[in-house]
Amino acid sequence: MRAFIHEGKAGLDGTRMDDMNIQPPKPDEVQIKVVTAGLNHRDLFVLHRHSPEDPPLVPGSDCAGILSACGSSVEGLEPGMEVIVNPGLGWPEESAAPPEGFEILGFPRNGTFAEYVNVPASCVEPKPPHLSWEEAGVLSLSALTGYRALMTRARIQPGQTILLPGAGSGAVTMMLLFAKKTGCRVIVTSRSEEKRNKALELGADAALDSDGDWNEQLNGEKVDAAVDTVGAATFQKTLDQVKKGGTLVLFGASAGDEVTFNLREFFYGQYNLLGSTMGSHEEFRQMLSFISKNNIHPVVSSVFPLQRAEEALSYLDQGNQFGKVVLRASEEPS
């Protein structure tokens, strides 16, 4: 099979398309013929976390495809089924935090940027029939992460106002759709006027210029909850817009890992500061049910063939996309 491989050098300089042997699935695994795979910023980070001295790695966490083989102990699944993969491995039930041994597909285990991938049967679910192959292939990581952050951690309720910095990312576009379907007022931010306008078209109630004074743009309005996926660059501005007793959920730190803030103001304000990452398979199923019930479709920005994966990752790294970037590994089944 053809696969996109990282080896020998850090970053994109260590990537190439190459041939790999197709391995049979282990007893508890299934083999998937990948139709589409989705890109995430995690894939860019993996190209630097994966040591050049380590064996070749196939990155990629998201995919949708056709079951091509099932391990000897797999029940309830059979070749030919259209499926979607939960890239969170080893977190079956909702809990306060991931259990020991939790991993995300694509590092250290080989991932989805290939014509075939083997995954535990326990992380496979039927492809939602209302989604196209492109939409299904990009859904899992960003939608599951956003769903847990909003529903499990922030516990958003109808009528609340939610702030989502960083309009344009796959996670933020999914959270915008989730929050609107829950009955919330949603405010987003972006430096890009084009992205602000697209977010408004998608249903956002207000879109702030990230470089401006957020409090001034909101006329002093405070929000019930915020989910910051950006990191240090927006942390304080986001916290400043949360009302006393409100909640700030954090995941992602593409714009810096470390922040300082005023502890006295924080505890006098009775704020809730919560971390979040990915989600359990129980929440994955809840998310799939939610998007099916509410006819939610991920926003797809661009589609690249698998052999142009390096170009697709460069495009993602530039940050100009609104929504998700797709790799097509094979043709849709007729």
Coordinates of C-alpha atoms in Angstrom, one line a residue:
M1 CA 0.0 0.0 0.0
R2 CA 1.0 3.6 -0.4
A3 CA 1.5 5.6 2.8
F4 CA 2.7 9.0 4.0
I5 CA 5.7 8.4 6.2
H6 CA 7.8 10.4 8.6
E7 CA 11.4 9.3 9.2
G8 CA 14.9 10.7 9.6
K9 CA 14.4 14.5 9.9
A10 CA 12.2 16.6 12.1
G11 CA 9.1 18.3 10.6
L12 CA 7.9 18.1 7.0
D13 CA 11.5 17.6 5.8
G14 CA 11.3 14.1 7.1
T15 CA 8.1 13.1 5.2
R16 CA 7.6 11.2 2.0
M17 CA 5.2 8.9 0.2
D18 CA 6.4 5.3 0.2
D19 CA 5.2 1.7 -0.2
M20 CA 4.5 -0.3 3.0
N21 CA 3.3 -3.9 3.5
I22 CA -0.3 -4.4 4.5
Q23 CA -0.3 -6.1 7.9
P24 CA -3.2 -8.5 8.8
P25 CA -5.2 -7.3 11.8
K26 CA -4.6 -8.8 15.2
P27 CA -7.4 -10.8 16.8
D28 CA -9.1 -7.7 18.4
E29 CA -8.4 -5.4 15.4
V30 CA -10.1 -4.5 12.1
Q31 CA -8.4 -3.4 8.9
I32 CA -9.9 -0.4 7.2
K33 CA -9.5 0.7 3.6
V34 CA -9.2 4.4 4.1
V35 CA -11.5 6.5 1.9
T36 CA -10.8 9.9 3.5
A37 CA -8.5 11.1 6.4
G38 CA -8.6 14.3 8.2
L39 CA -5.8 16.7 9.2
N40 CA -5.3 18.1 12.7
H41 CA -2.7 20.4 14.1
R42 CA -1.7 17.4 16.2
D43 CA -0.3 15.9 13.0
L44 CA 2.1 18.9 12.6
F45 CA 3.2 18.5 16.3
V46 CA 3.8 14.8 15.8
L47 CA 6.3 15.5 13.0
H48 CA 8.5 17.1 15.7
R49 CA 7.7 14.8 18.6
H50 CA 8.5 11.7 16.6
S51 CA 12.3 11.3 16.9
P52 CA 14.2 11.1 13.6
E53 CA 16.0 8.0 15.1
D54 CA 12.8 6.1 15.6
P55 CA 11.3 3.7 13.1
P56 CA 9.1 5.2 10.3
L57 CA 5.8 6.5 11.4
V58 CA 2.5 6.9 9.5
P59 CA 0.9 10.0 11.1
G60 CA -2.8 10.8 11.0
S61 CA -5.6 10.4 13.6
D62 CA -8.9 10.8 11.7
C63 CA -10.4 8.6 9.0
A64 CA -13.5 7.0 7.5
G65 CA -13.4 4.0 5.2
I66 CA -14.5 0.5 4.4
L67 CA -13.8 -2.5 6.6
S68 CA -11.6 -4.8 4.6
A69 CA -10.8 -7.5 7.2
C70 CA -11.6 -8.4 10.8
G71 CA -9.5 -10.1 13.5
S72 CA -10.5 -13.6 14.7
S73 CA -12.1 -12.4 17.9
V74 CA -14.1 -9.4 16.5
E75 CA -17.8 -9.7 16.7
G76 CA -20.6 -7.4 15.3
L77 CA -18.4 -6.1 12.5
E78 CA -17.8 -7.5 9.0
P79 CA -15.9 -6.6 5.8
G80 CA -17.8 -4.1 3.6
M81 CA -19.2 -2.0 6.4
E82 CA -18.7 1.8 6.1
V83 CA -17.1 3.0 9.3
I84 CA -15.6 6.0 11.1
V85 CA -12.7 5.8 13.6
N86 CA -12.5 7.2 17.1
P87 CA -8.7 8.0 17.4
G88 CA -8.8 7.9 21.2
L89 CA -7.5 4.5 22.2
G90 CA -8.0 3.0 25.6
W91 CA -10.7 5.4 27.1
P92 CA -13.9 3.4 26.9
E93 CA -16.2 5.2 29.4
E94 CA -16.7 8.8 30.4
S95 CA -14.4 9.8 33.3
A96 CA -12.8 12.8 34.9
A97 CA -9.6 12.2 33.0
P98 CA -8.2 9.7 30.5
P99 CA -7.0 6.4 32.1
E100 CA -3.4 5.3 32.2
G101 CA -2.3 4.0 28.8
F102 CA -4.6 6.3 26.8
E103 CA -3.1 7.1 23.3
I104 CA -4.2 8.9 20.2
L105 CA -4.0 7.2 16.9
G106 CA -1.1 8.5 14.7
F107 CA 1.6 8.5 17.4
P108 CA 3.2 6.4 18.7
R109 CA 1.0 3.9 16.8
N110 CA 0.8 4.2 13.0
G111 CA -2.1 6.3 11.8
T112 CA -4.5 7.0 9.0
F113 CA -2.4 8.7 6.3
A114 CA -2.3 5.5 4.2
E115 CA -4.4 3.4 2.0
Y116 CA -5.1 0.9 4.9
V117 CA -5.0 1.2 8.6
N118 CA -5.4 -1.4 11.4
V119 CA -7.2 -0.2 14.6
P120 CA -8.8 -1.8 17.6
A121 CA -12.4 -2.9 16.8
S122 CA -13.6 -1.2 19.9
C123 CA -12.9 2.3 18.4
V124 CA -14.9 1.8 15.3
E125 CA -18.5 3.0 14.7
P126 CA -20.7 3.0 11.7
K127 CA -20.3 6.0 9.4
P128 CA -23.1 8.5 10.0
P129 CA -25.3 8.2 6.9
H130 CA -26.0 11.9 6.6
L131 CA -22.3 12.7 6.2
S132 CA -20.3 12.7 3.0
W133 CA -17.0 10.8 3.0
E134 CA -15.1 14.1 3.2
E135 CA -17.2 15.1 6.3
A136 CA -16.9 11.7 8.0
G137 CA -13.2 11.6 7.4
V138 CA -12.5 14.8 9.3
L139 CA -15.1 14.5 12.1
S140 CA -13.7 12.5 14.9
L141 CA -10.8 14.3 16.8
S142 CA -12.1 17.8 16.6
A143 CA -15.7 17.0 17.1
L144 CA -15.1 14.7 20.1
T145 CA -12.7 17.2 21.7
G146 CA -15.1 20.0 21.2
Y147 CA -18.1 18.0 22.4
R148 CA -16.4 17.0 25.7
A149 CA -15.2 20.5 26.3
L150 CA -18.7 22.0 25.9
M151 CA -21.0 19.3 27.1
T152 CA -19.0 17.4 29.7
R153 CA -16.6 20.0 31.1
A154 CA -18.4 23.4 30.6
R155 CA -21.9 21.8 30.9
I156 CA -23.4 24.4 28.6
Q157 CA -27.1 25.1 28.9
P158 CA -29.7 26.7 26.6
G159 CA -29.7 30.5 26.9
Q160 CA -26.1 30.8 27.9
T161 CA -23.5 32.9 26.1
I162 CA -20.4 31.1 25.0
L163 CA -17.1 32.6 23.8
L164 CA -14.9 30.7 21.3
P165 CA -11.6 32.3 20.3
G166 CA -9.9 31.3 17.1
A167 CA -12.7 31.0 14.5
G168 CA -11.7 28.9 11.6
S169 CA -10.2 25.9 13.3
G170 CA -12.0 22.6 12.9
A171 CA -12.6 22.3 16.7
V172 CA -14.0 25.9 17.0
T173 CA -16.3 25.4 13.9
M174 CA -17.7 22.2 15.4
M175 CA -18.2 23.8 18.9
L176 CA -20.0 26.7 17.2
L177 CA -22.4 24.3 15.6
F178 CA -22.8 22.3 18.9
A179 CA -23.4 25.4 21.0
K180 CA -26.0 26.8 18.6
K181 CA -27.9 23.6 18.4
T182 CA -27.9 23.6 22.2
G183 CA -29.6 27.0 22.2
C184 CA -26.7 29.2 23.2
R185 CA -25.6 32.6 22.1
V186 CA -22.1 32.2 20.5
I187 CA -19.3 34.8 20.2
V188 CA -16.2 34.0 18.2
T189 CA -13.0 35.8 17.6
S190 CA -10.5 36.0 14.7
R191 CA -7.9 38.4 13.2
S192 CA -9.3 37.6 9.8
E193 CA -12.3 39.5 8.6
E194 CA -13.0 36.7 6.1
K195 CA -13.1 34.1 8.9
R196 CA -15.3 36.3 11.1
N197 CA -17.8 36.7 8.2
K198 CA -17.8 32.9 7.6
A199 CA -18.4 32.3 11.3
L200 CA -21.4 34.7 11.2
E201 CA -22.7 32.8 8.1
L202 CA -22.3 29.6 10.1
G203 CA -24.5 30.9 12.9
A204 CA -22.3 32.9 15.3
D205 CA -24.1 35.8 17.0
A206 CA -21.1 38.0 17.1
A207 CA -17.5 37.9 15.7
L208 CA -14.8 40.0 17.4
D209 CA -11.5 41.2 15.9
S210 CA -8.9 39.2 17.9
D211 CA -6.5 42.2 17.8
G212 CA -9.0 44.7 19.1
D213 CA -10.3 45.3 22.6
W214 CA -12.8 42.5 23.2
N215 CA -14.5 44.2 26.2
E216 CA -15.1 47.3 24.1
Q217 CA -16.4 45.3 21.1
L218 CA -18.8 43.6 23.4
N219 CA -19.9 46.8 25.2
G220 CA -18.9 45.2 28.5
E221 CA -20.9 42.0 28.0
K222 CA -19.6 39.0 29.9
V223 CA -20.0 35.3 28.9
D224 CA -21.1 32.3 30.9
A225 CA -18.4 30.1 29.5
A226 CA -15.5 30.1 27.1
V227 CA -13.4 27.4 25.5
D228 CA -9.9 28.6 24.5
T229 CA -8.1 26.4 22.1
V230 CA -5.4 29.0 21.2
G231 CA -3.3 29.2 24.3
A232 CA -1.1 31.9 25.9
A233 CA -1.9 34.5 23.2
T234 CA -5.6 34.7 24.1
F235 CA -5.8 33.2 27.6
Q236 CA -6.0 36.5 29.6
K237 CA -8.3 38.2 27.1
T238 CA -10.6 35.2 27.2
L239 CA -10.7 35.0 31.0
D240 CA -11.4 38.8 31.2
Q241 CA -14.7 38.2 29.3
V242 CA -15.9 35.5 31.5
K243 CA -18.5 36.6 34.1
K244 CA -17.8 36.0 37.8
G245 CA -18.6 32.4 38.6
G246 CA -18.2 31.5 35.0
T247 CA -16.2 28.7 33.4
L248 CA -13.1 28.7 31.2
V249 CA -12.2 25.4 29.5
L250 CA -8.7 25.0 27.9
F251 CA -7.4 22.6 25.3
G252 CA -4.7 23.2 22.8
A253 CA -1.8 25.6 23.1
S254 CA -0.6 26.3 19.6
A255 CA 0.1 29.9 20.7
G256 CA 2.1 29.2 23.8
D257 CA 2.1 26.8 26.8
E258 CA 2.7 29.2 29.7
V259 CA 0.6 32.0 31.1
T260 CA 0.6 34.2 34.3
F261 CA -2.6 35.6 35.8
N262 CA -3.8 37.3 38.9
L263 CA -4.7 34.7 41.5
R264 CA -6.5 37.1 43.8
E265 CA -8.8 38.3 41.0
F266 CA -9.3 34.7 40.0
F267 CA -10.4 33.3 43.4
Y268 CA -12.4 36.4 44.3
G269 CA -14.3 36.0 41.0
Q270 CA -15.1 32.4 41.8
Y271 CA -14.0 31.3 38.3
N272 CA -13.9 27.7 37.2
L273 CA -10.7 26.8 35.2
L274 CA -10.9 23.4 33.5
G275 CA -8.6 21.4 31.3
S276 CA -9.9 19.1 28.6
T277 CA -8.5 16.8 25.9
M278 CA -10.2 14.4 23.5
G279 CA -12.9 12.3 25.1
S280 CA -14.0 8.8 25.9
H281 CA -15.7 6.3 23.5
E282 CA -18.9 6.8 25.4
E283 CA -18.7 10.5 24.6
F284 CA -17.8 9.7 21.0
R285 CA -21.1 7.8 20.7
Q286 CA -22.9 10.7 22.3
M287 CA -21.4 13.1 19.8
L288 CA -22.3 10.9 16.9
S289 CA -25.9 10.7 18.1
F290 CA -26.0 14.5 18.6
I291 CA -24.8 15.3 15.1
S292 CA -27.2 12.8 13.6
K293 CA -30.2 14.1 15.6
N294 CA -29.3 17.7 14.7
N295 CA -28.1 17.1 11.1
I296 CA -24.7 18.7 11.9
H297 CA -22.1 18.7 9.1
P298 CA -18.4 19.5 9.7
V299 CA -17.1 22.4 7.6
V300 CA -14.7 21.2 4.9
S301 CA -12.1 23.7 3.7
S302 CA -10.0 21.8 1.2
V303 CA -9.5 18.3 -0.2
F304 CA -6.1 16.9 -1.3
P305 CA -5.2 13.5 -2.7
L306 CA -3.1 11.3 -0.3
Q307 CA 0.0 11.8 -2.5
R308 CA -0.2 15.5 -1.8
A309 CA -0.2 15.1 2.0
E310 CA 2.9 17.2 2.5
E311 CA 1.2 20.1 0.6
A312 CA -2.0 19.6 2.7
L313 CA 0.0 19.8 5.9
S314 CA 1.8 23.0 4.8
Y315 CA -1.6 24.5 3.9
L316 CA -2.9 23.6 7.4
D317 CA 0.3 25.1 9.0
Q318 CA -0.3 28.4 7.2
G319 CA -3.6 28.7 9.1
N320 CA -5.7 30.1 6.3
Q321 CA -8.3 27.4 6.3
F322 CA -11.9 27.7 7.7
G323 CA -12.9 24.3 8.8
K324 CA -11.2 21.0 8.1
V325 CA -8.6 19.8 5.5
V326 CA -9.2 16.3 3.9
L327 CA -6.9 13.7 2.4
R328 CA -8.6 11.4 -0.1
A329 CA -6.9 8.0 -0.1
S330 CA -9.3 6.1 -2.4
E331 CA -12.4 6.5 -4.4
E332 CA -15.8 6.4 -2.8
P333 CA -17.5 3.0 -3.1
S334 CA -20.2 2.9 -5.8

